[in-house]
Amino acid sequence: MEFSDKQVQNLIKLYERAEKDLTKQIERALMKGNQTEYLVGLKKNTQSILADLRKGSRGWCKQAIPQVYTYATKGVDKDMPGKMPSFGAIHQQSAQVLADSAFGRLEDMTSYIGRRVDDVYRALALENMRSSVVGYKTWQQVAHQYKEDLAKNGLTGFTDRAGRRWNMRAYTEMVAITTTAEAHLEGTKNRILEHGHDLIKITNHPGECEKCAPWEGKILSLTGQTPGYPTLAEAKAAGLFHPRCRHAYGMHVDLDAEIAKLENRG
């Protein structure tokens, strides 16, 4: 979990820095944006900041997600004697799918921010053209209106596909926690199955939510092929491993079943 937390903080810092830089550019535009050339220069600056943000988030997804995934597989290997399976194509493909999914979630927010910034610049540029026409608000009034809006809602107030409102930091943190947790769980699951085991045990955490509480410490079957145990799919359907969930699982060995297998072989 400590390893994943470091990755989460790295992504949050990337977006916090971008938000600070973007806000600074918009504030400058609201102060002197009635000068068209100055406004054009500021817009180029914001486009550069967003391009760097996309590059940085893509790099984070390509690096952090596979690292967490691999870290999880090694955690399983430490508890297994003998020769370990290689890190084959199934793992590489799984890590890639997770990295692409993480970038897609981040790109939703980055695209929204880009549209919001464009809207501000477009409105300011249009007001420059209208400022000499009788009946339209003065430049100062428009700038003041946007300043009030930014103070109230922030530059990066974001509504996700489910209609939930986020600020940049909260959304970035949610995506980072959720996607690194998914990578850890998927790496653990695939490695356990690769070792020929099926049972897992859910971790315990203080302050667990009502969805997770019934599953803490429970033994589950990854595939449903071990009789007498609820499945991982059933637990997920009931709410376990929701966004921002801090629960994980590790391999569980049914000693009685293992002894019975050895006796049958004998």
XYZ file of C-alpha atoms in Angstrom:
266
model
C 0.000 0.000 0.000
C 2.908 2.353 0.785
C 4.301 1.800 -2.692
C 0.938 2.652 -4.287
C 0.550 5.744 -2.100
C 3.801 7.173 -3.476
C 2.482 6.767 -7.015
C -0.779 8.501 -6.030
C 1.074 11.506 -4.601
C 3.207 11.823 -7.745
C 0.106 12.174 -9.915
C -1.576 14.633 -7.541
C 1.522 16.864 -7.619
C 1.510 16.839 -11.421
C -2.099 18.068 -11.592
C -1.759 20.539 -8.737
C 1.167 22.203 -10.518
C -0.809 22.385 -13.770
C -3.844 23.845 -12.005
C -1.699 26.536 -10.372
C -0.093 27.451 -13.719
C -3.428 27.539 -15.564
C -5.060 29.684 -12.909
C -2.180 32.141 -13.096
C -2.600 32.455 -16.885
C -6.350 33.050 -16.598
C -5.872 35.673 -13.894
C -3.448 37.508 -16.175
C -5.956 37.320 -19.013
C -8.659 38.819 -16.817
C -6.351 41.690 -15.894
C -4.996 42.618 -19.341
C -6.985 40.497 -21.783
C -8.445 43.541 -23.510
C -5.118 43.698 -25.301
C -5.619 41.185 -28.110
C -1.978 40.286 -28.706
C -1.445 39.711 -25.002
C -4.527 37.482 -24.883
C -3.271 35.389 -27.814
C 0.063 34.876 -26.053
C -1.617 33.758 -22.848
C -3.793 31.273 -24.727
C -0.674 29.706 -26.268
C 0.773 29.390 -22.782
C -2.293 27.541 -21.502
C -2.248 25.190 -24.488
C 1.377 24.387 -23.694
C 0.511 23.703 -20.039
C -2.296 21.332 -21.076
C -0.006 19.561 -23.571
C 2.580 19.030 -20.827
C -0.164 17.788 -18.505
C -1.316 15.205 -21.053
C 2.262 14.093 -21.620
C 2.869 13.823 -17.889
C -0.324 11.900 -17.172
C 0.352 9.515 -20.058
C 3.847 8.933 -18.695
C 2.483 8.320 -15.205
C -0.019 5.753 -16.494
C 2.635 3.929 -18.527
C 5.033 3.804 -15.603
C 3.069 3.715 -12.349
C 0.360 1.210 -13.283
C 2.751 -1.527 -14.553
C 5.018 -0.907 -11.537
C 2.171 -1.441 -9.075
C 0.964 -4.469 -11.033
C 4.448 -6.027 -10.999
C 4.878 -5.186 -7.313
C 1.688 -7.163 -6.602
C 2.864 -10.228 -8.526
C 6.138 -10.234 -6.608
C 4.180 -10.095 -3.362
C 2.453 -13.330 -4.327
C 5.739 -14.940 -5.394
C 7.323 -14.287 -1.985
C 4.855 -16.717 -0.405
C 5.448 -19.448 -2.986
C 8.317 -21.951 -2.860
C 10.152 -23.157 -5.932
C 10.576 -21.721 -9.404
C 8.364 -18.785 -10.309
C 6.420 -18.411 -13.558
C 7.777 -15.786 -15.952
C 6.146 -12.382 -16.336
C 4.371 -13.442 -19.508
C 2.110 -11.841 -22.084
C -1.023 -12.080 -19.924
C 0.564 -9.765 -17.367
C 1.881 -7.310 -19.938
C -1.523 -7.131 -21.636
C -3.386 -6.699 -18.333
C -1.066 -3.904 -17.220
C -1.470 -2.162 -20.583
C -5.269 -2.318 -20.436
C -5.228 -0.854 -16.931
C -2.819 1.923 -17.967
C -5.018 2.862 -20.941
C -8.103 2.902 -18.732
C -6.386 5.174 -16.200
C -5.327 7.603 -18.919
C -8.884 7.655 -20.284
C -10.239 8.743 -16.902
C -7.628 11.477 -16.575
C -8.191 12.625 -20.158
C -11.887 13.183 -19.389
C -10.879 15.833 -16.870
C -8.047 17.311 -18.937
C -10.338 17.726 -21.946
C -12.969 19.401 -19.773
C -10.393 21.827 -18.388
C -9.214 22.604 -21.918
C -12.772 23.411 -23.001
C -13.333 25.586 -19.949
C -10.141 27.549 -20.559
C -11.066 27.979 -24.234
C -14.485 29.290 -23.214
C -12.884 31.974 -21.048
C -10.521 33.115 -23.799
C -13.271 33.015 -26.402
C -15.545 35.168 -24.249
C -12.772 37.661 -23.558
C -11.820 37.898 -27.225
C -15.457 38.384 -28.223
C -15.863 41.117 -25.625
C -12.852 42.894 -27.111
C -14.743 43.075 -30.389
C -17.971 44.203 -28.739
C -16.518 46.687 -26.279
C -17.108 49.673 -28.509
C -20.744 48.760 -29.261
C -23.378 50.592 -27.216
C -25.447 48.327 -24.970
C -22.815 45.683 -24.207
C -21.099 45.246 -20.879
C -17.773 46.933 -20.501
C -14.552 44.906 -20.441
C -14.127 45.488 -16.708
C -17.615 44.135 -15.987
C -16.982 40.950 -17.984
C -13.616 40.387 -16.310
C -15.206 40.917 -12.886
C -17.953 38.428 -13.711
C -15.416 35.751 -14.627
C -13.343 36.471 -11.529
C -16.412 35.891 -9.365
C -17.214 32.665 -11.217
C -13.666 31.372 -10.819
C -13.647 32.291 -7.133
C -16.888 30.368 -6.631
C -16.421 27.336 -8.882
C -12.687 27.266 -9.576
C -11.087 26.895 -12.966
C -11.154 23.125 -12.830
C -14.570 22.289 -11.415
C -15.339 19.026 -13.194
C -18.493 16.935 -13.631
C -17.833 13.264 -14.435
C -19.941 10.957 -16.634
C -22.032 9.953 -13.630
C -22.917 13.598 -12.946
C -20.732 13.905 -9.837
C -18.943 17.214 -9.187
C -15.201 17.233 -8.491
C -12.379 19.695 -8.166
C -9.121 18.792 -9.856
C -7.316 17.508 -6.773
C -10.175 15.326 -5.527
C -10.764 13.779 -8.949
C -7.062 13.171 -9.555
C -6.713 11.545 -6.144
C -9.763 9.344 -6.754
C -8.453 8.188 -10.152
C -4.961 7.579 -8.806
C -6.141 5.585 -5.775
C -8.690 3.600 -7.767
C -6.450 2.733 -10.713
C -3.409 1.775 -8.637
C -5.677 -0.377 -6.459
C -7.081 -2.030 -9.596
C -3.542 -2.715 -10.818
C -2.566 -4.244 -7.485
C -5.683 -6.430 -7.341
C -5.374 -7.577 -10.954
C -1.679 -8.407 -10.586
C -2.361 -10.339 -7.391
C -5.274 -12.242 -8.944
C -3.476 -13.225 -12.134
C -0.375 -14.386 -10.272
C -2.368 -16.447 -7.769
C -4.193 -18.181 -10.610
C -0.892 -18.704 -12.413
C 0.402 -20.537 -9.350
C -2.633 -22.821 -9.518
C -4.541 -21.431 -6.521
C -8.063 -20.058 -6.337
C -8.795 -18.801 -2.817
C -8.107 -15.299 -1.477
C -8.617 -13.539 1.855
C -9.887 -9.939 2.030
C -7.920 -7.503 4.193
C -9.228 -5.670 7.251
C -9.174 -1.867 7.550
C -10.346 0.458 10.336
C -13.177 2.781 9.382
C -14.452 0.542 6.595
C -17.639 1.549 4.794
C -20.923 -0.354 5.032
C -20.396 -1.900 1.581
C -17.018 -3.370 2.498
C -17.649 -4.323 6.131
C -19.433 -7.660 5.406
C -16.463 -8.857 3.336
C -13.583 -8.068 5.670
C -11.563 -11.184 6.477
C -13.740 -13.318 4.189
C -12.364 -16.134 2.073
C -13.430 -15.879 -1.576
C -12.994 -17.906 -4.732
C -11.420 -16.075 -7.653
C -13.070 -18.273 -10.276
C -16.063 -19.836 -8.537
C -14.541 -23.276 -9.023
C -13.956 -23.929 -5.319
C -17.230 -25.117 -3.719
C -18.432 -23.568 -0.483
C -17.015 -20.069 -0.968
C -18.569 -16.855 -2.306
C -16.867 -15.524 -5.415
C -14.867 -12.372 -6.018
C -17.459 -11.347 -8.630
C -20.241 -11.594 -6.029
C -18.290 -9.436 -3.589
C -17.679 -6.783 -6.248
C -21.336 -6.796 -7.236
C -22.214 -6.145 -3.578
C -19.962 -3.069 -3.478
C -16.513 -4.296 -2.452
C -13.622 -2.548 -4.258
C -15.643 0.573 -5.031
C -13.792 3.743 -6.186
C -11.226 4.843 -3.556
C -11.583 1.503 -1.750
C -8.439 0.640 0.235
C -9.140 -3.064 0.608
C -6.959 -5.701 -1.012
C -6.550 -9.452 -0.832
C -3.893 -12.101 -0.612
C -3.686 -15.778 -1.394
C -5.410 -18.129 1.055
C -4.485 -21.784 1.307
C -7.112 -24.235 2.568
C -4.796 -26.539 4.538
C -7.383 -29.273 4.937
C -7.964 -29.371 1.191
C -4.214 -29.383 0.477
C -3.649 -32.253 2.910
C -6.502 -34.200 1.305
C -4.911 -33.697 -2.117
C -1.561 -35.035 -0.863
C -3.262 -38.036 0.726
C -5.156 -38.805 -2.494
C -1.921 -38.627 -4.477
C -0.322 -41.006 -1.994
